[in-house]
Coordinates of C-alpha atoms and ligand atoms in Angstrom, one line a residue:
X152 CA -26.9 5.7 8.4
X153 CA -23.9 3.7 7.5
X154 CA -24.4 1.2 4.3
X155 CA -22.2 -1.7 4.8
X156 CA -20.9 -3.2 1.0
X157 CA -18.7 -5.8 1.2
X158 CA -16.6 -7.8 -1.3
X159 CA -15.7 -11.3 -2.3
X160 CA -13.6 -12.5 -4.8
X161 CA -14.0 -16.0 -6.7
X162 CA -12.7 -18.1 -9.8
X163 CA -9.2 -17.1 -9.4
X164 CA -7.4 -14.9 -7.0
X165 CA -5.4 -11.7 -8.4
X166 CA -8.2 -10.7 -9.9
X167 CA -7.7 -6.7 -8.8
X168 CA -10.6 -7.1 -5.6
X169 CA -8.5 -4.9 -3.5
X170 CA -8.4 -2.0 -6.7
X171 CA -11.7 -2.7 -7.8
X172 CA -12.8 -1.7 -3.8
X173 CA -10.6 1.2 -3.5
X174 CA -12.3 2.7 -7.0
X175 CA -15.5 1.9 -5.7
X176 CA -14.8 3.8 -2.4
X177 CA -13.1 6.6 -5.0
X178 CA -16.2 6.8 -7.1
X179 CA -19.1 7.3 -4.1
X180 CA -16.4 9.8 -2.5
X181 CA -16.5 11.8 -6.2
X182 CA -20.6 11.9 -5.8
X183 CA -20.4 12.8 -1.9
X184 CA -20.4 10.5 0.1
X185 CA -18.2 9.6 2.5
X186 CA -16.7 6.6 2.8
X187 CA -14.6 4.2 4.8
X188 CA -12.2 1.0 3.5
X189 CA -11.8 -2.3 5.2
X190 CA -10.0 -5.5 4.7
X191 CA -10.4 -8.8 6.4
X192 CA -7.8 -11.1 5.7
X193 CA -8.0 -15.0 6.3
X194 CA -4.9 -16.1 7.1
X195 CA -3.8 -16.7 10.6
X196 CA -0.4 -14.0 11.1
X197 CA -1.7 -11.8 13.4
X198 CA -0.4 -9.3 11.1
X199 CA 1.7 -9.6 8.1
X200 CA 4.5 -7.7 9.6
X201 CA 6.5 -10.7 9.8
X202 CA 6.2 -12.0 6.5
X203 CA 8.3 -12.1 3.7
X204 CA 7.5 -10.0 1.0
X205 CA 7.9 -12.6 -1.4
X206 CA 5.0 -14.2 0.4
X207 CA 2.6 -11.2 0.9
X208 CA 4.2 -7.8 -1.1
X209 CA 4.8 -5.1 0.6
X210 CA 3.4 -4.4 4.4
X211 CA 1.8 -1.0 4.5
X212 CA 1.8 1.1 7.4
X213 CA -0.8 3.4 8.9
X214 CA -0.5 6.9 10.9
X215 CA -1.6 4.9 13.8
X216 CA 1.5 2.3 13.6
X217 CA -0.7 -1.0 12.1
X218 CA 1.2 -2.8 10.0
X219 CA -1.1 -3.9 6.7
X220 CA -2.3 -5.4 3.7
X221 CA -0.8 -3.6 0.8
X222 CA -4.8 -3.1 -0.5
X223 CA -4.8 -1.0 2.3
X224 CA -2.8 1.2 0.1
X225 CA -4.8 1.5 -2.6
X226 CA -7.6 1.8 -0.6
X227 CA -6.1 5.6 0.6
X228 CA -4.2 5.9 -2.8
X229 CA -7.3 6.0 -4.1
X230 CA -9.6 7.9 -1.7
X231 CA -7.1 10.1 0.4
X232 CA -8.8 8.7 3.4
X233 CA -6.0 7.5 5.8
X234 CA -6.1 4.0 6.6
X235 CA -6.1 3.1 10.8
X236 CA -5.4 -0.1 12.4
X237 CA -9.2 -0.5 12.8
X238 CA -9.1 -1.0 9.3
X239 CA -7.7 -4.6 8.5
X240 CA -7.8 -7.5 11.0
X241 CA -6.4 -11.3 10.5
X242 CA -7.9 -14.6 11.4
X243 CA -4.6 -15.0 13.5
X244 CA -6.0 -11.4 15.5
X245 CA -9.6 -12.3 15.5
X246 CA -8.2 -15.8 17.5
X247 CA -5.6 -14.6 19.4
X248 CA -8.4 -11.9 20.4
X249 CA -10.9 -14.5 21.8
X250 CA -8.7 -16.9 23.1
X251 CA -7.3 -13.8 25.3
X252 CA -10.7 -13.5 26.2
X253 CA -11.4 -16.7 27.2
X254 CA -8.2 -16.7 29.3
X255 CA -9.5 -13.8 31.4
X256 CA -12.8 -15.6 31.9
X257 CA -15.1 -13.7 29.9
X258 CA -16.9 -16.8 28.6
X259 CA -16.6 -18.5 31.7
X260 CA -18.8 -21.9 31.8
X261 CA -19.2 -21.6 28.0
X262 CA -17.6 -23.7 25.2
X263 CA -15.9 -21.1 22.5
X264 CA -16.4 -21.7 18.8
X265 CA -16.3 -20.4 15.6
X266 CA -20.4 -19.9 15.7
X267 CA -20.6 -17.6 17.7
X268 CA -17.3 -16.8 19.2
X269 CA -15.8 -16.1 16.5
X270 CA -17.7 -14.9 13.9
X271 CA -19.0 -12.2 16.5
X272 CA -15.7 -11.2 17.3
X273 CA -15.4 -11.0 13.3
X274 CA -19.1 -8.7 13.3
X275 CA -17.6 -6.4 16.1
X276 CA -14.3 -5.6 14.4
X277 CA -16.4 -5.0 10.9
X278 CA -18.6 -2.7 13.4
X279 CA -16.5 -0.9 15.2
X280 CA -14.7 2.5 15.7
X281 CA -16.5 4.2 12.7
X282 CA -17.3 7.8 12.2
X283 CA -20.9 7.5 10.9
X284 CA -19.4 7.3 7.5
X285 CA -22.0 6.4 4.6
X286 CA -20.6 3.5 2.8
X287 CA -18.1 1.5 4.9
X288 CA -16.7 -1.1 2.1
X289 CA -15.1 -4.2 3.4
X290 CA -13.1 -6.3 1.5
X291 CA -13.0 -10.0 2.3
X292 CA -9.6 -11.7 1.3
X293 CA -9.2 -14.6 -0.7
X294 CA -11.5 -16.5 -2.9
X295 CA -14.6 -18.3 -2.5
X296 CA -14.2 -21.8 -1.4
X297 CA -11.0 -21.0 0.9
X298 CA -11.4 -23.3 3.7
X299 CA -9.8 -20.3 5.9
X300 CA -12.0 -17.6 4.6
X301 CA -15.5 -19.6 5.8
X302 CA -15.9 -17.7 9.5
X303 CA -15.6 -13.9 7.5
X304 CA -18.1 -15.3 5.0
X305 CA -20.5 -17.1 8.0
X306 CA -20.3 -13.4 9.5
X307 CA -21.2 -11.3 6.8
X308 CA -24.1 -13.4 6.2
X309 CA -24.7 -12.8 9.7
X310 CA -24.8 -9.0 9.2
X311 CA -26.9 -9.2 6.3
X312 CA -29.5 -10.6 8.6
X313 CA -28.9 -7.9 11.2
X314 CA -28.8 -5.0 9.5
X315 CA -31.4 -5.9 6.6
X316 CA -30.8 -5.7 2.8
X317 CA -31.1 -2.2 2.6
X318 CA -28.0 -1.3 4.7
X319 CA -26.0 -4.3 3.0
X320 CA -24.7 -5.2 -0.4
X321 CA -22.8 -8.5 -1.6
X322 CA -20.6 -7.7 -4.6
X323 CA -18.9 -10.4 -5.9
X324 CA -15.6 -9.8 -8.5
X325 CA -15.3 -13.4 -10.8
X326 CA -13.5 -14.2 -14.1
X327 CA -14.7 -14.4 -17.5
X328 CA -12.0 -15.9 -19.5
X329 CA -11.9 -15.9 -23.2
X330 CA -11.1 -19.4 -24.5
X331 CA -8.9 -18.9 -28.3
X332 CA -9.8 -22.6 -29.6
X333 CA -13.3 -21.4 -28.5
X334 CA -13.4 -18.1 -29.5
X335 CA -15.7 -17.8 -26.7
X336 CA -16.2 -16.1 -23.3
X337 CA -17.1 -18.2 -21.0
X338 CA -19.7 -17.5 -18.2
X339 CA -19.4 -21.3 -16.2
X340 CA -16.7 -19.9 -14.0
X341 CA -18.5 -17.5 -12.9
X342 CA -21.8 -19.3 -12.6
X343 CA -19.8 -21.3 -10.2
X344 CA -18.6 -18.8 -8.4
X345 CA -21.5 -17.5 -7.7
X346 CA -23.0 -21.4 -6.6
X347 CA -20.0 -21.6 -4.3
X348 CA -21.4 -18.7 -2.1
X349 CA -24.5 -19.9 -2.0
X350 CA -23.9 -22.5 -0.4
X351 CA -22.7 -20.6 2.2
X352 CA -25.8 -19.0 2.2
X353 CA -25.1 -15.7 0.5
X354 CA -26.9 -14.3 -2.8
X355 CA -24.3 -12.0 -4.7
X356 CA -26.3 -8.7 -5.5
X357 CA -23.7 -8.0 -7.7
X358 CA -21.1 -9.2 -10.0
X359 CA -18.5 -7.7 -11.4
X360 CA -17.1 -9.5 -14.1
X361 CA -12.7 -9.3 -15.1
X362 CA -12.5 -9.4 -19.0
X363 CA -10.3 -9.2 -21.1
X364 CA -12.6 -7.5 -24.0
X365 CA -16.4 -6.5 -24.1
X366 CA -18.9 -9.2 -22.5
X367 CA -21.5 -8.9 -24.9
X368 CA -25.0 -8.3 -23.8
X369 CA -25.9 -11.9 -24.3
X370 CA -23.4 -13.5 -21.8
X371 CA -24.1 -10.7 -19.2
X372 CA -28.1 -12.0 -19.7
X373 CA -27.0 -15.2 -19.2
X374 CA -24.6 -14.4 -16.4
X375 CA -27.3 -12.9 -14.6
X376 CA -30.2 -15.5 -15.4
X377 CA -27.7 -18.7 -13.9
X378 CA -26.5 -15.9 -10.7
X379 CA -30.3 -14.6 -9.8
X380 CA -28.9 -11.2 -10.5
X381 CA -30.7 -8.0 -12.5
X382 CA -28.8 -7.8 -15.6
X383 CA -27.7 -4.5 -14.8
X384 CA -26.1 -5.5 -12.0
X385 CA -23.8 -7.8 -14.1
X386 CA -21.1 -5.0 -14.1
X387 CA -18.0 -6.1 -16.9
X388 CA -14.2 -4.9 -15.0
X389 CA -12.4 -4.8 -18.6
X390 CA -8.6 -4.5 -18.7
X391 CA -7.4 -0.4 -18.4
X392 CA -4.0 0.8 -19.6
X393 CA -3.5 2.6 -16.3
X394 CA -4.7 1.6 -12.8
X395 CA -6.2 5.0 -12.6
X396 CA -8.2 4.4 -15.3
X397 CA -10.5 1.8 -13.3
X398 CA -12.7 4.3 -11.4
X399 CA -13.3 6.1 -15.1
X400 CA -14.1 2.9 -16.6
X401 CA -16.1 1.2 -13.4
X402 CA -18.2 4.3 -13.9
X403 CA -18.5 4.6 -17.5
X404 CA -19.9 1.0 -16.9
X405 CA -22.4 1.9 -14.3
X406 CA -21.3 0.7 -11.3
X407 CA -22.0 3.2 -8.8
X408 CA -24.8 3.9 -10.2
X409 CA -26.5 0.6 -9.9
X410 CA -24.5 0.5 -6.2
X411 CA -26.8 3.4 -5.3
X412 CA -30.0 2.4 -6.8
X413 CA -29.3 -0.9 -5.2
X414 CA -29.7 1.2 -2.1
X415 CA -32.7 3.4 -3.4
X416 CA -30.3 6.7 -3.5
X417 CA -30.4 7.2 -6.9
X418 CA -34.2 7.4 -8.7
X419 CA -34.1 5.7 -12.2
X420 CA -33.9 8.6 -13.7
X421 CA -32.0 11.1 -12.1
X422 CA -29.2 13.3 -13.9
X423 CA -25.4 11.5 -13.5
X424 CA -24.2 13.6 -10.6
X425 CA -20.3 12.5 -9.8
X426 CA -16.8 14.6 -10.5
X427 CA -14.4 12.6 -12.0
X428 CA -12.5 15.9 -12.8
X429 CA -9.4 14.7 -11.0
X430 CA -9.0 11.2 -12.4
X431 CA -9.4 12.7 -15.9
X432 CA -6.6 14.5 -15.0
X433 CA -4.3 11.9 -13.4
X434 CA -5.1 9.6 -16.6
X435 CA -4.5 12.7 -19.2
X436 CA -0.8 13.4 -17.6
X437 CA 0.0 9.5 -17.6
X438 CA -1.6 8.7 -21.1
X439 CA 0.3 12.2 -22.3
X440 CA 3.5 12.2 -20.7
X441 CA 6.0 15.5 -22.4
X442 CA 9.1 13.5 -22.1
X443 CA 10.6 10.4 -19.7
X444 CA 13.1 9.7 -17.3
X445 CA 14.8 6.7 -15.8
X446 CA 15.1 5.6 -12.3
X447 CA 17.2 2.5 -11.4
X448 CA 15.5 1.2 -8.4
X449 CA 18.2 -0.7 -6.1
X450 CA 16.6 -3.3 -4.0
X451 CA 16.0 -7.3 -3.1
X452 CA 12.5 -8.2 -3.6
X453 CA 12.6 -6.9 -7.3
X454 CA 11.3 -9.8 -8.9
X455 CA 8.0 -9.5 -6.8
X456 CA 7.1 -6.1 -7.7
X457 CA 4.2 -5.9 -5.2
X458 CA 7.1 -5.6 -2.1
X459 CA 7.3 -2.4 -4.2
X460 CA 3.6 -1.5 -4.5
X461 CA 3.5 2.5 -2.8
X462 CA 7.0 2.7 -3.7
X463 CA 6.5 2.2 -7.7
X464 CA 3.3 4.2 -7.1
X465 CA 4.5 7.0 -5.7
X466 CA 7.5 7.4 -8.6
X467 CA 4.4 7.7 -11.0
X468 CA 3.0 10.2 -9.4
X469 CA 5.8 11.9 -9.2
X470 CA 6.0 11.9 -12.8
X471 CA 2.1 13.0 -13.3
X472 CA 3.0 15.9 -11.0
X473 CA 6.5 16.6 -13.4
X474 CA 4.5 15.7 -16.5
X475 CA 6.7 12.6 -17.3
X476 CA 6.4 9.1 -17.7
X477 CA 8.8 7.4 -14.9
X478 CA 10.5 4.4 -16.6
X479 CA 11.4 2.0 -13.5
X480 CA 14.5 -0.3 -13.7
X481 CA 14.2 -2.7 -11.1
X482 CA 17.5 -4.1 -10.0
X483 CA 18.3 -6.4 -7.6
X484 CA 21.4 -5.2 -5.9
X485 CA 23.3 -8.4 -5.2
X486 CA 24.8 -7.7 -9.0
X487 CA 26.3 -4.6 -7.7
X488 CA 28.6 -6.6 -5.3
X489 CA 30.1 -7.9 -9.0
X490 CA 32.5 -5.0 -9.9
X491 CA 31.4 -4.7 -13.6
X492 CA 28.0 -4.4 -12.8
X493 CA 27.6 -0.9 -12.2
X494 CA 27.4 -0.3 -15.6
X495 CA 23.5 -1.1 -15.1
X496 CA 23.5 2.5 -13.4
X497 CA 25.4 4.3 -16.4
X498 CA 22.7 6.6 -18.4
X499 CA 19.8 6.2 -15.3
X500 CA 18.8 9.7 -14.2
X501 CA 18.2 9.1 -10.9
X502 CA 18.8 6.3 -8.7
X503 CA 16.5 4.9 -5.8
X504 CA 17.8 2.0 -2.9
X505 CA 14.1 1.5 -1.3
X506 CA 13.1 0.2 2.3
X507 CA 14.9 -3.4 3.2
X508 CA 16.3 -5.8 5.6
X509 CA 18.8 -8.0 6.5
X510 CA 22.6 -8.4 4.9
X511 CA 22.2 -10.5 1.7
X512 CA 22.5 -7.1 -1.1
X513 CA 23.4 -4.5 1.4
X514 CA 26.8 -4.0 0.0
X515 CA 25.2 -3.4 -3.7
X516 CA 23.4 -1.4 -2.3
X517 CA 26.3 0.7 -0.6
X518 CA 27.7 0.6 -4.0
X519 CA 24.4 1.8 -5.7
X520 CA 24.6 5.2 -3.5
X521 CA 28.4 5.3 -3.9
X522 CA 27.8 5.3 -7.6
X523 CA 25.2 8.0 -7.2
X524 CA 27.2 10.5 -4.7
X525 CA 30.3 10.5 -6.9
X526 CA 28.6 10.6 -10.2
X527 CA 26.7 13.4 -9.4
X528 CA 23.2 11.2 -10.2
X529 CA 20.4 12.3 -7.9
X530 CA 19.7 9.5 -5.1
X531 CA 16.6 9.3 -3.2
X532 CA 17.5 6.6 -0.3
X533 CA 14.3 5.5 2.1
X534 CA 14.5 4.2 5.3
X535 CA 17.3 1.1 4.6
X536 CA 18.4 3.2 1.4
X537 CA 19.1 5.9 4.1
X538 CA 20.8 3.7 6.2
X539 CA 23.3 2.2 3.6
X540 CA 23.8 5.9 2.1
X541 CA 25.1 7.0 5.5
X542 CA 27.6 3.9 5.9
X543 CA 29.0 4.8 2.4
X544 CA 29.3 8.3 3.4
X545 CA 30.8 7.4 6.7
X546 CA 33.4 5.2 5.1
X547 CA 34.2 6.7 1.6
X548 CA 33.7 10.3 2.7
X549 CA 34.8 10.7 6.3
X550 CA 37.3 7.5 6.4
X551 CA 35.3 5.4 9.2
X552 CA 36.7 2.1 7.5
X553 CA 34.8 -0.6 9.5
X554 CA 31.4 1.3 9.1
X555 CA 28.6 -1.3 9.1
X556 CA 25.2 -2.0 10.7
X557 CA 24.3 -3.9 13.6
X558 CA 21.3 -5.1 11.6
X559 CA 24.7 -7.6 10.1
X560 CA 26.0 -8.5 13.9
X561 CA 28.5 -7.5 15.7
X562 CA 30.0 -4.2 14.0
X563 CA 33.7 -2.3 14.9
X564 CA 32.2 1.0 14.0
X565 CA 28.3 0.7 14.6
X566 CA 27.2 3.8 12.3
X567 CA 23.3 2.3 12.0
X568 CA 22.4 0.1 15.4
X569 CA 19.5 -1.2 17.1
X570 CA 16.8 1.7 18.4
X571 CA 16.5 1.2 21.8
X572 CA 14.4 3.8 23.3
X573 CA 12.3 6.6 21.4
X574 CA 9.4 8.7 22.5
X575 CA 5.8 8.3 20.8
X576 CA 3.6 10.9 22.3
X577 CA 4.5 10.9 25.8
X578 CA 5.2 7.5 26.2
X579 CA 9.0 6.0 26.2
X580 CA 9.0 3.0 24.0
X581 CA 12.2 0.6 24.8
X582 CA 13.3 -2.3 22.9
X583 CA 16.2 -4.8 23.2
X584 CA 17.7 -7.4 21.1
X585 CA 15.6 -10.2 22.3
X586 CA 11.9 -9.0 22.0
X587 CA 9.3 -10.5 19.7
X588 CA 9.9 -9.9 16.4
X589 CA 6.1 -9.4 15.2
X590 CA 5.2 -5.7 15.7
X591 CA 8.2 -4.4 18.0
X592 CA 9.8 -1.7 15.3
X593 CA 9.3 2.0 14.9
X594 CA 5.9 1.9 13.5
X595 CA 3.9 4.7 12.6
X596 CA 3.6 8.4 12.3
X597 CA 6.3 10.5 13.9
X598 CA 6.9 14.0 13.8
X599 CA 9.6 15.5 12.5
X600 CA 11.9 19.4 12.3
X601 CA 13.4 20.1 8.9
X602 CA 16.6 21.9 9.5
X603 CA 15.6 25.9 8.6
X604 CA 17.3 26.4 5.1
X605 CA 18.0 22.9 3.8
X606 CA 17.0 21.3 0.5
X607 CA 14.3 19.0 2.4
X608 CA 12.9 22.4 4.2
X609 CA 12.7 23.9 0.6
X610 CA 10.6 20.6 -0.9
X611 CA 8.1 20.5 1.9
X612 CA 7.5 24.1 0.9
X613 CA 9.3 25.4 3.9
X614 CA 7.4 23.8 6.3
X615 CA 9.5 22.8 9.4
X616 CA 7.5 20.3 10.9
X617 CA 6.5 17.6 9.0
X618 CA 5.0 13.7 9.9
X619 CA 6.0 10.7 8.1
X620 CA 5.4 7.0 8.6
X621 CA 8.3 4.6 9.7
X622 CA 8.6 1.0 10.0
X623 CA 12.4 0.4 11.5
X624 CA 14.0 -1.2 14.2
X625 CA 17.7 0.0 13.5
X626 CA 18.6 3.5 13.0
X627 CA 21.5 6.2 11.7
X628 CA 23.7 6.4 15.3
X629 CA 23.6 10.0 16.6
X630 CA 27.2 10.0 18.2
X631 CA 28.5 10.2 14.5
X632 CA 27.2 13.1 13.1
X633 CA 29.5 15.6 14.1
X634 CA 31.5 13.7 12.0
X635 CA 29.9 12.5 9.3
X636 CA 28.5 16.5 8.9
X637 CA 31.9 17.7 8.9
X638 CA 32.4 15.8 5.9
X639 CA 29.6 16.9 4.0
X640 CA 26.5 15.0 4.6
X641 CA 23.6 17.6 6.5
X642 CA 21.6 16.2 9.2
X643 CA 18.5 17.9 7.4
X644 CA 15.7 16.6 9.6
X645 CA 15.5 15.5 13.2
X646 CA 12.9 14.2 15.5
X647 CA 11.6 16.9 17.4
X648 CA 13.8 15.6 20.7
X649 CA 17.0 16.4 18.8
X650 CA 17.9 12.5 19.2
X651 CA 16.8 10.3 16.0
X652 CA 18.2 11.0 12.9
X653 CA 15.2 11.3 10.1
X654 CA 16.7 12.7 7.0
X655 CA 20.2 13.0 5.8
X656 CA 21.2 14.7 2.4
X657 CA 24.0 16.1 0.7
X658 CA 24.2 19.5 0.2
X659 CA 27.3 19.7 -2.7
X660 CA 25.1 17.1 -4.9
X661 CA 22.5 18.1 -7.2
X662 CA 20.0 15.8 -5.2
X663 CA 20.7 13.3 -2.6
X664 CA 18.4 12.6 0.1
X665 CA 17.9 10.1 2.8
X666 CA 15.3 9.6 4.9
X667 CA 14.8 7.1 7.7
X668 CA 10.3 6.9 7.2
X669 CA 8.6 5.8 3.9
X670 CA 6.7 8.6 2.3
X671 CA 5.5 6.7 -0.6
X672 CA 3.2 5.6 1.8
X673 CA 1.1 8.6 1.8
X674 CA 1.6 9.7 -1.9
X675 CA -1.5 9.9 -4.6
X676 CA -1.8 10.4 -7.8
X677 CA -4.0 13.7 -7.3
X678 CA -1.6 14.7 -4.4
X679 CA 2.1 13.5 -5.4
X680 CA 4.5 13.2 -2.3
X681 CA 6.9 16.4 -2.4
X682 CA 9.7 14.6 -2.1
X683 CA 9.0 12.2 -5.5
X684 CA 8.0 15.1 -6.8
X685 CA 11.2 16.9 -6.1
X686 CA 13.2 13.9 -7.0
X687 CA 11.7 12.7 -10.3
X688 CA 12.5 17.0 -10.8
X689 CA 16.3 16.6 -10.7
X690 CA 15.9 13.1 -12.7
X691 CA 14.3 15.7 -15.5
X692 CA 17.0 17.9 -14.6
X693 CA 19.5 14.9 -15.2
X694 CA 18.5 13.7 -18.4
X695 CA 18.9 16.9 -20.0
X696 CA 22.8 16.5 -19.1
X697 CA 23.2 12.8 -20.0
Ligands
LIG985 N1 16.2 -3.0 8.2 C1 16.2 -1.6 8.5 C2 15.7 -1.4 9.9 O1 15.0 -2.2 10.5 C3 15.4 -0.8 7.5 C4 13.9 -1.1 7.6 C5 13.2 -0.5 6.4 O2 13.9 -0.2 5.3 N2 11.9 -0.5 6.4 O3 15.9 -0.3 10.5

């Protein structure tokens, strides 16, 4: 039987609702159980492919070629269960979803609206394509009192009636802010919070309560006196030093615990039963690192450090695996296109130009991998950071002057154009110039052969075939790497057809490596991507020279 839990967020937003989920799912997985992540989002994209990641961080992929929320990432970060398209859905898809409907005529003679239209389409998505898991946890985004998020809320409320109490749990995450002319914490945010739900008709079960110190057992009685909650289910979410710290301290604080004797699967007294063996471990490496390295990280969106999210993720856990704390400089590459600038990259051990569009910083970026390639200073380009790489190589190393992408316009020596045709299973995708922009790239899992012998075949452990994720709509040209391998850069991985370029590298450099997919997306702390683990390696090996 599958327990639905789902939670809301109120007070403030950024409160840490996706994380606090994703250790939830990570702590019934350590007693069990298994468990499945959703997220229903209330704004009206369709997806957030098309936004800017100033707007909404960074868009996270899934095998299955969905582009979404970056929670989603945690949510497999943090459980190792891969996310599927099935697993985050939009207002914008639940709408453009019925109103499709009611254009074929499946409502015929009936008026559509939110209740019932709607909100049934919302039930069915939360409802569908599961594997009998035992907890599904579905996150609702947004806060309490969003006029957008009132349809998700109407249907869970819905669901609670349908399925009954026992196969449903409300957890709501709130604020308890400390007040310094006060010296007090104070509940009343909190209590409102939990008002503000009500009214929508839906009793939290649970609260979970962000604080930056100890709630003292007199505001959690009074917490759960004003909320109508047990006062052991008035669980405090204190500040960690580490991210992976949260499923520790969630525990420590007895949130599962009550989770499952909300559910009557744990007896009052039973023995603690849960292995948190691998999170002790992930914490011990971070908290006792044996020496550091730094990475300059090369990109755009670097005051928004959420477009990063898997990326800067991923880099940590290549240092857990390397027993190293990762020290991330985050540099927006426009400063490269002032000559001087590169003296940011002097004394960095390794140097990382990340996933990106469009022209504004391309040529710092160029520069970054320049810097890297001559210096001898491993590089570890993804997907655009590939891209630029192979221009630079292509004009500083086999003397194509007017090397550029199309991505820019029009382009005398088109080293990186516009994909036009690839295969996904047996199906020929085609694209051209004027298609839709919203979910039209190179999205998803794609195999890919590893060149026998090359440094990539050696970090994947000399495993030829390997699948990444991608999210790309231009890509490195084919008809130029006779020539560009001629002068030194190795066309290391291929898709399986022989005809897209998926990984370049270097062979005469002590690390440089491009490839075209994103693998920070399926990194994890207890299970650090080979190739950040490889690359935060030769930034180890770097520092010892520098
Ligand atoms: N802008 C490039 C493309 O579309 C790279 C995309 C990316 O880095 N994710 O191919």
């Amino acid at each position: 039987m599958t327990r639905f839990i789902f939670i809301t967020g109120g007070v403030v937003s950024s409160l840490g609702k996706g994380l606090s989920s994703a250790a939830l799912g990570a702590l019934l997985q350590a007693r069990g159980y298994e468990v499945r992540l959703r997220k229903l989002d209330p704004y009206l994209n369709v997806d957030p492919g098309t936004m800017s990641p100033y707007q909404h961080g960074e868009v996270y992929v899934t095998d299955d070629g969905a582009e979404t929320d970056l929670d989603l990432g945690h949510y497999e970060r943090y459980t190792g269960v891969p996310a599927r398209r099935s697993d985050n859905v939009t207002t914008g898809r639940i709408y453009s979803n019925v109103i499709a409907k009611e254009r074929r005529g499946d409502y015929l003679g009936g008026t559509v609206q939110v209740i019932p239209h709607v909100t049934d389409a919302i039930k069915d998505f939360v409802l569908s394509d599961l594997d009998n898991e035992d907890f599904v946890l579905c996150e609702i985004g947004g806060t309490v009192g969003d006029i957008e998020g009132l349809p998700f809320l109407e249907a869970i409320r819905q669901l609670r009636n349908e399925l009954g109490a026992e196969r449903t749990l409300f957890i709501h995450l709130t604020l308890v802010p400390y007040i310094p002319s006060a010296g007090e914490l104070k509940t009343k945010p909190t209590q409102h919070s939990a008002k503000e739900l009500l009214n929508i008709g839906i009793q939290a079960d649970m609260l979970l309560c962000r604080c930056d110190r100890e709630i003292p057992p007199d505001a959690r009685k009074k917490i759960a006196l004003f909320c109508n909650v047990r006062d052991s289910r008035v669980i405090p979410a204190l500040d960690v030093d580490t991210i992976y710290q949260v499923p520790i301290s969630y525990h420590e604080q007895g949130f599962d615990t009550e989770v499952l004797r909300y559910f009557g699967m744990m007896e009052e007294d039973t023995e603690d039963d849960i292995d948190l063996g691998r999170w002790n471990e992930v914490v011990h490496r971070i908290r006792a690192p044996e020496g550091e390295v730094n990475i300059a990280v090369v990109g755009k969106y670097t005051n928004l450090l959420d477009a990063y999210k898997s990326l800067g993720e991923a880099l940590h856990h290549g240092g857990i695996a390397n027993n190293v704390r990762v020290n991330l400089n985050w540099l927006e590459s426009e400063i490269f296109e002032r000559e001087d600038a590169i003296n940011y990259l002097e004394g960095c051990h390794g140097i990382l130009v990340p996933g990106g569009f469009g022209h504004r910083g391309a040529e710092g970026k160029i520069k970054a991998a320049r810097f890297a390639r001559e210096r001898q200073v491993p590089y570890f380009g993804i997907c655009f950071g590939m891209q630029m790489a192979v221009i630079e190589a292509a004009r500083n190393l086999a003397g194509i002057e007017g090397a550029g992408s199309t991505e820019f316009g029009p382009c005398d020596e088109p080293i990186v154009g516009l994909l036009t045709e690839w295969t996904r299973g047996n199906v020929v995708e085609r694209r051209s110039a004027n298609d839709d922009f919203g979910g039209t790239m190179r999205l998803g899992a794609y195999p890919c052969s590893l060149t026998p012998g090359s440094r990539v075949a050696a970090i994947y452990g000399d495993k030829l075939d390997i699948g990444e994720r991608h999210r790309h709509r231009y890509e490195v040209n084919i008809n130029f790497k006779d020539r560009l391998e001629q002068h030194g850069v190795r066309f290391s991985g291929m898709s399986p057809d022989g005809e897209l370029p998926e990984i370049v590298e270097i062979p005469d450099h002590p690390w440089f490596v491009g490839v075209q997919f994103h693998p920070e997306l399926k990194s994890k702390p207890f299970e650090p991507h080979p190739l950040f683990r490889s690359f935060i390696k030769a930034a180890m090996e770097q520092s010892r020279l520098v």
